[in-house]
PDB file of C-alpha atoms in Angstrom:
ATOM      1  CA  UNK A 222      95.022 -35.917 -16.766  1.00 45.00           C
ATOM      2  CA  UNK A 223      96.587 -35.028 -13.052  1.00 47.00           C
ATOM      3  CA  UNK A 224      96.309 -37.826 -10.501  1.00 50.00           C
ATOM      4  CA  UNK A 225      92.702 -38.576  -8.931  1.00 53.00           C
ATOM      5  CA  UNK A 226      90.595 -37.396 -11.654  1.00 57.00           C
ATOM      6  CA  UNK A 227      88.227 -39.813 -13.917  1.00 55.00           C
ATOM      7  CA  UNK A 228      88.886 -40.628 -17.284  1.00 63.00           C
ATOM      8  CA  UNK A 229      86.023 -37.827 -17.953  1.00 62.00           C
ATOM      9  CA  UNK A 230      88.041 -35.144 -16.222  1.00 64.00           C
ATOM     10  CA  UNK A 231      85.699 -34.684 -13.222  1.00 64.00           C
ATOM     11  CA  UNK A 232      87.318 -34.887  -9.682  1.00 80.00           C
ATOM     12  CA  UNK A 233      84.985 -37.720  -8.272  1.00 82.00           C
ATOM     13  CA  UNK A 234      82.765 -40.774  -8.856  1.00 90.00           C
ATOM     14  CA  UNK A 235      79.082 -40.360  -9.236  1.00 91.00           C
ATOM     15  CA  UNK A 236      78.911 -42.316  -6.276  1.00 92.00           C
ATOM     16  CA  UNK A 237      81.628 -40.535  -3.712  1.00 92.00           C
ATOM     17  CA  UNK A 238      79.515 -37.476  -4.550  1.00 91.00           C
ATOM     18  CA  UNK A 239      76.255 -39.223  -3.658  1.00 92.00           C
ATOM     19  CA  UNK A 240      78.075 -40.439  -0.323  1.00 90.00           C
ATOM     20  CA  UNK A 241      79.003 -36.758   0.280  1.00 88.00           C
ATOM     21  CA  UNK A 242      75.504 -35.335  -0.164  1.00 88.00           C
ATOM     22  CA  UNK A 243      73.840 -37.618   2.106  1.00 86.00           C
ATOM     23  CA  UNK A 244      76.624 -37.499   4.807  1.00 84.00           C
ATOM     24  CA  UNK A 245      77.001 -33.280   4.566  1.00 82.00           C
ATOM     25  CA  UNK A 246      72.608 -33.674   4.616  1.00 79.00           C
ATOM     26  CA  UNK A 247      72.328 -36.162   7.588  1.00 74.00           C
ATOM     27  CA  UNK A 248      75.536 -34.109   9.617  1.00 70.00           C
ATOM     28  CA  UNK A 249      73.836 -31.005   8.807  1.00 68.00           C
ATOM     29  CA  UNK A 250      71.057 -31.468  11.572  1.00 67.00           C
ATOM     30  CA  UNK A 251      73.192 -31.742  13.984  1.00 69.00           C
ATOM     31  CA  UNK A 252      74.726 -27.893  13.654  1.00 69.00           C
ATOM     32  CA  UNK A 253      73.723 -24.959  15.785  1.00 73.00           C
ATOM     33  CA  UNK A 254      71.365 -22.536  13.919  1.00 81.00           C
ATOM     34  CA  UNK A 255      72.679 -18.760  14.556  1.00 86.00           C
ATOM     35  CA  UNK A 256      70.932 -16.217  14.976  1.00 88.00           C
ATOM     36  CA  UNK A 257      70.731 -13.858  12.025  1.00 92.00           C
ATOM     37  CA  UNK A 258      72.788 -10.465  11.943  1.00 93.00           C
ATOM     38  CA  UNK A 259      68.992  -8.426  12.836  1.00 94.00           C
ATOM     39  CA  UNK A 260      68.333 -10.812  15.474  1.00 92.00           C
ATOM     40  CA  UNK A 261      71.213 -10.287  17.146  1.00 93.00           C
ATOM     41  CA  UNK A 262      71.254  -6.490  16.948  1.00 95.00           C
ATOM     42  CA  UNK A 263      67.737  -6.555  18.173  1.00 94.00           C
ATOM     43  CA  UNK A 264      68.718  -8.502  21.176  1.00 94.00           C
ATOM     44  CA  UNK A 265      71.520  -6.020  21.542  1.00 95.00           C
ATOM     45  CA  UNK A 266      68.954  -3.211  22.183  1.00 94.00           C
ATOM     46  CA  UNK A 267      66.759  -5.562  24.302  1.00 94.00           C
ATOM     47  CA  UNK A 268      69.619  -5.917  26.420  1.00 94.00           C
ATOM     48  CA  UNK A 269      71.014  -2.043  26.419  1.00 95.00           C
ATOM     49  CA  UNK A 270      66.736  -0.854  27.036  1.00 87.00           C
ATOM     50  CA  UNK A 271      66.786  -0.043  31.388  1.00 79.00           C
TER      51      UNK A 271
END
């Protein structure tokens, strides 16, 4: 068994992958939404049109 795993071979606890989901869910709000690869192209154009 190589160091930091659980005596059932998995990486981590139940419960530090319970902490993870609800920190990576409740930090997840706070990251920009991009635009998506046809959005951006279409703006392109807008932008380009005299």
């Amino acid at each position: 068994m190589g160091a930091g795993t659980e005596p059932d071979g998995s990486s981590r606890s139940d419960e530090e992958w319970e902490r993870f989901l609800r920190e990576s869910v409740a930090g997840a709000a706070d990251a920009p939404k991009e635009p998506s690869a046809r959005a951006r192209e279409v703006a392109k154009r807008l932008r380009a049109e005299p």
